[in-house]
Every structure is written in C-alpha cells, then in structure tokens.
Amino acid sequence: KAGVTQTPRYLIKTRGQQVTLSCSPISGHRSVSWYQQTPGQGLQFLFEYFSETQRNKGNFPGRFSGRQFSNSRSEMNVSTLELGDSALYLCASSLGIGEYNEQFFGPGTRLTVL
Amino acid sequence: AQSVAQPEDQVNVAEGNPLTVKCTYSVSGNPYLFWYVQYPNRGLQFLLKYITGDNLVKGSYGFEAEFNKSQTSFHLKKPSALVSDSALYFCAVRDSNRGSTLGRLYFGRGTQLTVWP
C-alpha cells in the first residue's frame, strides 16, 4: 500500500505570496491532519478533516486554511506569506476518527519564505 | 487540558546499552498514547501505541513502551541500542474525554536520541 504523499516536497516563496500544499492519504483513510514543524515551536497542529469537514482547528491565523475533497485528498493554503511561515508542513492520515487510530505521516513539504 | 512532556531534549547512549526516552502526559479522561520517530528530512514514523490492556507494549524495530497510570508516564525503551536508532522521538496522546478537542492528537516537543558506536 502506498504511503501518504505530499507535493511539492520543497517550495521557495517570497513574503506576501500565497502557497497551496497537497496531500494524498493512504488509500481507504478518510481522516487527514496537518501540522507545522519548526525548530523553535516543535510540532503544531493546524487542522483535521474527515469526510470533507473540518473537525478541529489549531491556533493559527486565518491566513492558514484547508479543505478536503471527496476522494479524501487534502490541500492547505497559506496566504500573504510571512518569514515565520518557513517550516516543514506535515500531513497525516488515519482510517477514521477513533481515538485508537494512529496517524501515518507523509514526508512533508519544506516551505522557505524569503 | 491535554499535554505531553518529554523532559529530556537529548539522550545519549552507547551502542549495545539499553535506552529510555521519557514521556509524561496529562489528560482528563483515559489516555491513548503513541510514539513516533523522525529521521532527518523525513516525516514521522509510527512506532507503537497503548490503547488498553497490558502495560508493556511492543512495537517496531525492537522498541517497547511501558504505560504507568499512577505516574502518568509512557516511557519508550529498547534493550540494546543501535547507531541507526539515532533520531528524533515524539510522544503523543489523545484524550478519551473528547470535549472540545474532538480527539485531537497532542505531541511532545521531541527527544533527540544519539547512539554512539
């Protein structure tokens, strides 16, 4: 079974631009979560989607948004990029929303904002 | 509120020696606990989980973890460390009492494990 895939793997943008990151979950997985990872803040939860609905949202400004499609693929968008948005963005999928379900992570998208 | 603490930023151990990476948690209900490992420039890999039952959980690559409810701990262990175990390790918890968090996964800040030859 193919794992979680994320595209692109690397991205360089300048301040003020916007960016869209894509995530394809493991086949059959219906829940997708997004995380931001930085050396200073560690892993921070962005949002979680299940069946095209956002179930949970972390403490990020409205510039960060996401969506999930009917095939469970997910995208996240960051508008008006700031230098502090430079990070590794990780997508994770799981079978469902049960507490016992482990999440499987993709390799991440490394975003650099200049 | 739910939280996870990994009290050691770094753990250094010699190859062949046992290793322990510590984790403590705080939840209002029952905990569902997970360990993940991250190699440089990679995503997180699932190692093992505790849901219920036996307090000693066995996982991938020879790792195991011990759940201790009274100490609210879930320490990761391996009897004999390998150089290839060197990586960043994350502990995570979900709360059975969902409340407003709807079962969100909370991560610790990570522990860098270095195994020297």
PDB file of C-alpha atoms in Angstrom:
ATOM      1  CA  LYS A   1       0.000   0.000   0.000  1.00  0.00           C
ATOM      2  CA  ALA A   2       1.350   3.406  -0.932  1.00  0.00           C
ATOM      3  CA  GLY A   3       2.019   5.770   1.945  1.00  0.00           C
ATOM      4  CA  VAL A   4       0.943   9.352   2.412  1.00  0.00           C
ATOM      5  CA  THR A   5       2.252  11.530  -0.393  1.00  0.00           C
ATOM      6  CA  GLN A   6       2.796  15.262  -0.267  1.00  0.00           C
ATOM      7  CA  THR A   7       3.544  17.628  -3.094  1.00  0.00           C
ATOM      8  CA  PRO A   8       5.633  19.562  -3.659  1.00  0.00           C
ATOM      9  CA  ARG A   9       8.478  18.387  -1.425  1.00  0.00           C
ATOM     10  CA  TYR A  10      10.247  21.739  -1.477  1.00  0.00           C
ATOM     11  CA  LEU A  11       8.948  25.220  -2.090  1.00  0.00           C
ATOM     12  CA  ILE A  12      10.536  28.651  -2.048  1.00  0.00           C
ATOM     13  CA  LYS A  13       8.283  31.709  -1.936  1.00  0.00           C
ATOM     14  CA  THR A  14       8.628  35.378  -1.093  1.00  0.00           C
ATOM     15  CA  ARG A  15       6.779  37.366   1.529  1.00  0.00           C
ATOM     16  CA  GLY A  16       3.257  38.302   0.552  1.00  0.00           C
ATOM     17  CA  GLN A  17       2.768  35.426  -1.864  1.00  0.00           C
ATOM     18  CA  GLN A  18       0.386  32.557  -1.284  1.00  0.00           C
ATOM     19  CA  VAL A  19       1.013  28.835  -1.452  1.00  0.00           C
ATOM     20  CA  THR A  20      -1.013  25.646  -1.785  1.00  0.00           C
ATOM     21  CA  LEU A  21       0.244  22.324  -0.473  1.00  0.00           C
ATOM     22  CA  SER A  22      -1.260  18.992  -1.402  1.00  0.00           C
ATOM     23  CA  CYS A  23      -1.662  15.724   0.458  1.00  0.00           C
ATOM     24  CA  SER A  24      -2.879  12.326  -0.731  1.00  0.00           C
ATOM     25  CA  PRO A  25      -3.727   9.995   2.156  1.00  0.00           C
ATOM     26  CA  ILE A  26      -3.242   6.267   2.288  1.00  0.00           C
ATOM     27  CA  SER A  27      -5.936   4.522   0.273  1.00  0.00           C
ATOM     28  CA  GLY A  28      -9.005   3.979   2.454  1.00  0.00           C
ATOM     29  CA  HIS A  29      -8.041   6.587   5.018  1.00  0.00           C
ATOM     30  CA  ARG A  30     -10.666   9.250   5.492  1.00  0.00           C
ATOM     31  CA  SER A  31      -9.096  11.497   8.104  1.00  0.00           C
ATOM     32  CA  VAL A  32      -6.351  13.976   7.232  1.00  0.00           C
ATOM     33  CA  SER A  33      -4.493  16.221   9.666  1.00  0.00           C
ATOM     34  CA  TRP A  34      -1.943  18.946   9.016  1.00  0.00           C
ATOM     35  CA  TYR A  35       0.958  20.013  11.240  1.00  0.00           C
ATOM     36  CA  GLN A  36       3.588  22.710  11.103  1.00  0.00           C
ATOM     37  CA  GLN A  37       7.035  21.754  12.379  1.00  0.00           C
ATOM     38  CA  THR A  38       9.699  24.325  13.267  1.00  0.00           C
ATOM     39  CA  PRO A  39      12.823  24.049  15.438  1.00  0.00           C
ATOM     40  CA  GLY A  40      11.518  26.635  17.853  1.00  0.00           C
ATOM     41  CA  GLN A  41       7.867  25.607  18.238  1.00  0.00           C
ATOM     42  CA  GLY A  42       8.075  21.895  17.504  1.00  0.00           C
ATOM     43  CA  LEU A  43       5.015  20.185  16.044  1.00  0.00           C
ATOM     44  CA  GLN A  44       1.957  22.404  15.974  1.00  0.00           C
ATOM     45  CA  PHE A  45      -1.476  21.197  14.949  1.00  0.00           C
ATOM     46  CA  LEU A  46      -3.097  23.120  12.114  1.00  0.00           C
ATOM     47  CA  PHE A  47      -6.369  21.326  11.326  1.00  0.00           C
ATOM     48  CA  GLU A  48      -8.050  17.996  10.860  1.00  0.00           C
ATOM     49  CA  TYR A  49     -10.527  16.944   8.182  1.00  0.00           C
ATOM     50  CA  PHE A  50     -12.864  13.989   7.976  1.00  0.00           C
ATOM     51  CA  SER A  51     -15.357  13.375   5.198  1.00  0.00           C
ATOM     52  CA  GLU A  52     -14.708  16.822   3.720  1.00  0.00           C
ATOM     53  CA  THR A  53     -15.497  18.559   7.011  1.00  0.00           C
ATOM     54  CA  GLN A  54     -13.066  20.413   9.207  1.00  0.00           C
ATOM     55  CA  ARG A  55     -13.377  18.788  12.622  1.00  0.00           C
ATOM     56  CA  ASN A  56     -10.706  20.567  14.533  1.00  0.00           C
ATOM     57  CA  LYS A  57      -8.553  23.643  14.141  1.00  0.00           C
ATOM     58  CA  GLY A  58      -5.372  24.715  15.893  1.00  0.00           C
ATOM     59  CA  ASN A  59      -4.295  28.185  16.925  1.00  0.00           C
ATOM     60  CA  PHE A  60      -3.229  29.634  13.616  1.00  0.00           C
ATOM     61  CA  PRO A  61      -4.345  32.868  11.940  1.00  0.00           C
ATOM     62  CA  GLY A  62      -6.982  32.866   9.249  1.00  0.00           C
ATOM     63  CA  ARG A  63      -4.245  33.045   6.590  1.00  0.00           C
ATOM     64  CA  PHE A  64      -3.988  29.289   7.036  1.00  0.00           C
ATOM     65  CA  SER A  65      -6.841  27.365   5.503  1.00  0.00           C
ATOM     66  CA  GLY A  66      -7.521  23.917   4.196  1.00  0.00           C
ATOM     67  CA  ARG A  67     -10.013  21.665   2.552  1.00  0.00           C
ATOM     68  CA  GLN A  68     -10.650  18.030   1.847  1.00  0.00           C
ATOM     69  CA  PHE A  69     -12.088  16.561  -1.307  1.00  0.00           C
ATOM     70  CA  SER A  70     -14.496  13.684  -1.766  1.00  0.00           C
ATOM     71  CA  ASN A  71     -11.596  11.314  -2.519  1.00  0.00           C
ATOM     72  CA  SER A  72     -10.043  12.301   0.881  1.00  0.00           C
ATOM     73  CA  ARG A  73      -7.195  14.210  -0.735  1.00  0.00           C
ATOM     74  CA  SER A  74      -6.493  17.436   1.095  1.00  0.00           C
ATOM     75  CA  GLU A  75      -4.956  20.809   0.392  1.00  0.00           C
ATOM     76  CA  MET A  76      -3.811  23.557   2.661  1.00  0.00           C
ATOM     77  CA  ASN A  77      -3.351  27.145   1.657  1.00  0.00           C
ATOM     78  CA  VAL A  78      -1.328  29.902   3.241  1.00  0.00           C
ATOM     79  CA  SER A  79      -1.991  33.415   2.014  1.00  0.00           C
ATOM     80  CA  THR A  80       0.122  36.527   2.483  1.00  0.00           C
ATOM     81  CA  LEU A  81       3.188  34.560   3.459  1.00  0.00           C
ATOM     82  CA  GLU A  82       5.419  35.776   6.281  1.00  0.00           C
ATOM     83  CA  LEU A  83       9.009  34.875   7.059  1.00  0.00           C
ATOM     84  CA  GLY A  84       7.809  32.981  10.129  1.00  0.00           C
ATOM     85  CA  ASP A  85       5.805  30.602   7.950  1.00  0.00           C
ATOM     86  CA  SER A  86       9.024  28.902   6.893  1.00  0.00           C
ATOM     87  CA  ALA A  87       8.623  25.373   8.196  1.00  0.00           C
ATOM     88  CA  LEU A  88       8.146  21.727   7.399  1.00  0.00           C
ATOM     89  CA  TYR A  89       4.438  21.095   6.792  1.00  0.00           C
ATOM     90  CA  LEU A  90       3.390  17.568   7.562  1.00  0.00           C
ATOM     91  CA  CYS A  91       0.233  15.804   6.525  1.00  0.00           C
ATOM     92  CA  ALA A  92      -1.006  12.700   8.321  1.00  0.00           C
ATOM     93  CA  SER A  93      -3.826  10.319   7.535  1.00  0.00           C
ATOM     94  CA  SER A  94      -5.723   7.780   9.580  1.00  0.00           C
ATOM     95  CA  LEU A  95      -8.510   5.298   8.939  1.00  0.00           C
ATOM     96  CA  GLY A  96     -11.081   7.179  10.945  1.00  0.00           C
ATOM     97  CA  ILE A  97     -11.586   9.472  13.845  1.00  0.00           C
ATOM     98  CA  GLY A  98     -11.433   6.878  16.603  1.00  0.00           C
ATOM     99  CA  GLU A  99      -9.032   7.729  19.406  1.00  0.00           C
ATOM    100  CA  TYR A 100      -7.144   4.474  18.931  1.00  0.00           C
ATOM    101  CA  ASN A 101      -6.281   5.202  15.285  1.00  0.00           C
ATOM    102  CA  GLU A 102      -2.647   6.022  14.730  1.00  0.00           C
ATOM    103  CA  GLN A 103      -1.747   8.657  12.178  1.00  0.00           C
ATOM    104  CA  PHE A 104       0.562   7.943   9.278  1.00  0.00           C
ATOM    105  CA  PHE A 105       2.696  10.831   8.140  1.00  0.00           C
ATOM    106  CA  GLY A 106       3.893  11.943   4.760  1.00  0.00           C
ATOM    107  CA  PRO A 107       7.453  13.148   4.121  1.00  0.00           C
ATOM    108  CA  GLY A 108       6.407  16.771   4.410  1.00  0.00           C
ATOM    109  CA  THR A 109       6.709  19.902   2.316  1.00  0.00           C
ATOM    110  CA  ARG A 110       9.622  22.147   3.212  1.00  0.00           C
ATOM    111  CA  LEU A 111       8.467  25.748   2.719  1.00  0.00           C
ATOM    112  CA  THR A 112      11.017  28.534   2.720  1.00  0.00           C
ATOM    113  CA  VAL A 113       9.771  32.121   2.705  1.00  0.00           C
ATOM    114  CA  LEU A 114      12.306  34.754   1.623  1.00  0.00           C
TER     115      LEU A 114
ATOM    116  CA  ALA B   1      -6.081  20.349  29.466  1.00  0.00           C
ATOM    117  CA  GLN B   2      -4.264  17.724  27.471  1.00  0.00           C
ATOM    118  CA  SER B   3      -0.486  17.880  27.264  1.00  0.00           C
ATOM    119  CA  VAL B   4       2.638  15.802  26.795  1.00  0.00           C
ATOM    120  CA  ALA B   5       6.049  16.416  28.328  1.00  0.00           C
ATOM    121  CA  GLN B   6       9.321  14.966  27.187  1.00  0.00           C
ATOM    122  CA  PRO B   7      11.659  16.152  29.918  1.00  0.00           C
ATOM    123  CA  GLU B   8      14.892  15.449  28.061  1.00  0.00           C
ATOM    124  CA  ASP B   9      15.766  17.328  24.881  1.00  0.00           C
ATOM    125  CA  GLN B  10      18.663  14.943  24.279  1.00  0.00           C
ATOM    126  CA  VAL B  11      19.524  11.389  25.277  1.00  0.00           C
ATOM    127  CA  ASN B  12      22.932   9.933  24.549  1.00  0.00           C
ATOM    128  CA  VAL B  13      23.676   6.237  24.873  1.00  0.00           C
ATOM    129  CA  ALA B  14      26.387   3.833  23.749  1.00  0.00           C
ATOM    130  CA  GLU B  15      25.564   1.186  21.186  1.00  0.00           C
ATOM    131  CA  GLY B  16      24.542  -2.055  22.843  1.00  0.00           C
ATOM    132  CA  ASN B  17      23.344  -0.342  26.000  1.00  0.00           C
ATOM    133  CA  PRO B  18      19.668  -0.082  26.939  1.00  0.00           C
ATOM    134  CA  LEU B  19      17.919   3.166  26.145  1.00  0.00           C
ATOM    135  CA  THR B  20      14.975   5.002  27.678  1.00  0.00           C
ATOM    136  CA  VAL B  21      13.195   8.051  26.303  1.00  0.00           C
ATOM    137  CA  LYS B  22      10.828   9.558  28.838  1.00  0.00           C
ATOM    138  CA  CYS B  23       7.299  10.828  28.367  1.00  0.00           C
ATOM    139  CA  THR B  24       4.655  12.035  30.783  1.00  0.00           C
ATOM    140  CA  TYR B  25       1.152  13.112  29.896  1.00  0.00           C
ATOM    141  CA  SER B  26      -1.885  14.920  31.219  1.00  0.00           C
ATOM    142  CA  VAL B  27      -5.464  14.143  30.156  1.00  0.00           C
ATOM    143  CA  SER B  28      -8.854  14.399  31.787  1.00  0.00           C
ATOM    144  CA  GLY B  29     -10.098  11.000  30.671  1.00  0.00           C
ATOM    145  CA  ASN B  30      -8.212   7.851  29.748  1.00  0.00           C
ATOM    146  CA  PRO B  31      -5.103   8.276  27.590  1.00  0.00           C
ATOM    147  CA  TYR B  32      -4.391   6.827  24.194  1.00  0.00           C
ATOM    148  CA  LEU B  33      -0.616   7.044  23.805  1.00  0.00           C
ATOM    149  CA  PHE B  34       1.664   6.877  20.787  1.00  0.00           C
ATOM    150  CA  TRP B  35       5.363   7.008  19.966  1.00  0.00           C
ATOM    151  CA  TYR B  36       6.746   8.254  16.666  1.00  0.00           C
ATOM    152  CA  VAL B  37      10.268   8.551  15.277  1.00  0.00           C
ATOM    153  CA  GLN B  38      11.562  11.094  12.796  1.00  0.00           C
ATOM    154  CA  TYR B  39      14.729  10.751  10.752  1.00  0.00           C
ATOM    155  CA  PRO B  40      16.334  13.852   9.184  1.00  0.00           C
ATOM    156  CA  ASN B  41      14.257  15.405   6.405  1.00  0.00           C
ATOM    157  CA  ARG B  42      11.560  12.777   6.778  1.00  0.00           C
ATOM    158  CA  GLY B  43       8.058  12.609   8.162  1.00  0.00           C
ATOM    159  CA  LEU B  44       7.161  10.854  11.392  1.00  0.00           C
ATOM    160  CA  GLN B  45       7.043   7.068  11.513  1.00  0.00           C
ATOM    161  CA  PHE B  46       4.657   5.286  13.870  1.00  0.00           C
ATOM    162  CA  LEU B  47       6.422   3.029  16.390  1.00  0.00           C
ATOM    163  CA  LEU B  48       3.785   1.793  18.828  1.00  0.00           C
ATOM    164  CA  LYS B  49       0.640   2.676  20.733  1.00  0.00           C
ATOM    165  CA  TYR B  50      -1.109   1.986  24.018  1.00  0.00           C
ATOM    166  CA  ILE B  51      -4.886   1.845  23.978  1.00  0.00           C
ATOM    167  CA  THR B  52      -5.779  -0.512  26.810  1.00  0.00           C
ATOM    168  CA  GLY B  53      -4.689  -3.786  28.354  1.00  0.00           C
ATOM    169  CA  ASP B  54      -1.117  -4.892  29.012  1.00  0.00           C
ATOM    170  CA  ASN B  55       1.033  -2.058  30.323  1.00  0.00           C
ATOM    171  CA  LEU B  56       4.031  -3.185  28.267  1.00  0.00           C
ATOM    172  CA  VAL B  57       3.535  -2.504  24.594  1.00  0.00           C
ATOM    173  CA  LYS B  58       5.848  -3.881  21.905  1.00  0.00           C
ATOM    174  CA  GLY B  59       6.399  -2.028  18.670  1.00  0.00           C
ATOM    175  CA  SER B  60       8.572  -1.775  15.598  1.00  0.00           C
ATOM    176  CA  TYR B  61      12.370  -2.167  15.429  1.00  0.00           C
ATOM    177  CA  GLY B  62      12.623  -3.772  18.874  1.00  0.00           C
ATOM    178  CA  PHE B  63      11.140  -0.817  20.738  1.00  0.00           C
ATOM    179  CA  GLU B  64       8.718  -1.194  23.607  1.00  0.00           C
ATOM    180  CA  ALA B  65       6.992   1.206  25.957  1.00  0.00           C
ATOM    181  CA  GLU B  66       5.710   0.922  29.474  1.00  0.00           C
ATOM    182  CA  PHE B  67       2.459   2.564  30.492  1.00  0.00           C
ATOM    183  CA  ASN B  68       2.276   3.639  34.129  1.00  0.00           C
ATOM    184  CA  LYS B  69      -1.075   5.125  35.056  1.00  0.00           C
ATOM    185  CA  SER B  70      -0.131   6.235  38.572  1.00  0.00           C
ATOM    186  CA  GLN B  71       2.900   8.123  37.290  1.00  0.00           C
ATOM    187  CA  THR B  72       1.116   9.231  34.093  1.00  0.00           C
ATOM    188  CA  SER B  73       4.111   8.073  32.113  1.00  0.00           C
ATOM    189  CA  PHE B  74       4.728   6.198  28.887  1.00  0.00           C
ATOM    190  CA  HIS B  75       8.479   5.726  28.555  1.00  0.00           C
ATOM    191  CA  LEU B  76       9.994   4.295  25.386  1.00  0.00           C
ATOM    192  CA  LYS B  77      12.628   1.604  25.840  1.00  0.00           C
ATOM    193  CA  LYS B  78      14.920  -0.656  23.907  1.00  0.00           C
ATOM    194  CA  PRO B  79      17.151  -3.319  25.483  1.00  0.00           C
ATOM    195  CA  SER B  80      20.102  -2.801  23.149  1.00  0.00           C
ATOM    196  CA  ALA B  81      20.553   0.447  21.209  1.00  0.00           C
ATOM    197  CA  LEU B  82      21.827   0.630  17.642  1.00  0.00           C
ATOM    198  CA  VAL B  83      23.601   3.538  15.960  1.00  0.00           C
ATOM    199  CA  SER B  84      20.768   3.508  13.416  1.00  0.00           C
ATOM    200  CA  ASP B  85      18.289   4.307  16.229  1.00  0.00           C
ATOM    201  CA  SER B  86      19.695   7.850  16.345  1.00  0.00           C
ATOM    202  CA  ALA B  87      16.744  10.093  15.502  1.00  0.00           C
ATOM    203  CA  LEU B  88      14.138  12.442  16.961  1.00  0.00           C
ATOM    204  CA  TYR B  89      11.447  10.722  19.029  1.00  0.00           C
ATOM    205  CA  PHE B  90       7.984  12.099  19.721  1.00  0.00           C
ATOM    206  CA  CYS B  91       5.431  11.033  22.283  1.00  0.00           C
ATOM    207  CA  ALA B  92       1.758  11.853  21.615  1.00  0.00           C
ATOM    208  CA  VAL B  93      -1.531  11.493  23.474  1.00  0.00           C
ATOM    209  CA  ARG B  94      -5.256  11.578  22.778  1.00  0.00           C
ATOM    210  CA  ASP B  95      -7.847  12.019  25.487  1.00  0.00           C
ATOM    211  CA  SER B  96     -10.767   9.594  25.708  1.00  0.00           C
ATOM    212  CA  ASN B  97     -12.748  12.525  27.111  1.00  0.00           C
ATOM    213  CA  ARG B  98     -13.083  14.327  23.826  1.00  0.00           C
ATOM    214  CA  GLY B  99     -14.746  17.544  24.900  1.00  0.00           C
ATOM    215  CA  SER B 100     -13.873  20.436  22.672  1.00  0.00           C
ATOM    216  CA  THR B 101     -10.726  18.817  21.325  1.00  0.00           C
ATOM    217  CA  LEU B 102     -12.648  16.121  19.434  1.00  0.00           C
ATOM    218  CA  GLY B 103      -9.902  13.599  19.868  1.00  0.00           C
ATOM    219  CA  ARG B 104      -7.047  15.729  18.622  1.00  0.00           C
ATOM    220  CA  LEU B 105      -3.526  14.269  18.949  1.00  0.00           C
ATOM    221  CA  TYR B 106      -1.120  16.218  21.201  1.00  0.00           C
ATOM    222  CA  PHE B 107       2.644  15.883  20.689  1.00  0.00           C
ATOM    223  CA  GLY B 108       5.592  16.447  22.977  1.00  0.00           C
ATOM    224  CA  ARG B 109       8.482  18.612  21.836  1.00  0.00           C
ATOM    225  CA  GLY B 110      10.617  15.629  20.940  1.00  0.00           C
ATOM    226  CA  THR B 111      13.777  13.996  22.282  1.00  0.00           C
ATOM    227  CA  GLN B 112      16.898  13.720  20.154  1.00  0.00           C
ATOM    228  CA  LEU B 113      18.423  10.290  20.667  1.00  0.00           C
ATOM    229  CA  THR B 114      22.076   9.828  19.769  1.00  0.00           C
ATOM    230  CA  VAL B 115      23.607   6.368  19.898  1.00  0.00           C
ATOM    231  CA  TRP B 116      27.387   6.436  19.627  1.00  0.00           C
ATOM    232  CA  PRO B 117      29.456   3.480  18.465  1.00  0.00           C
TER     233      PRO B 117
END
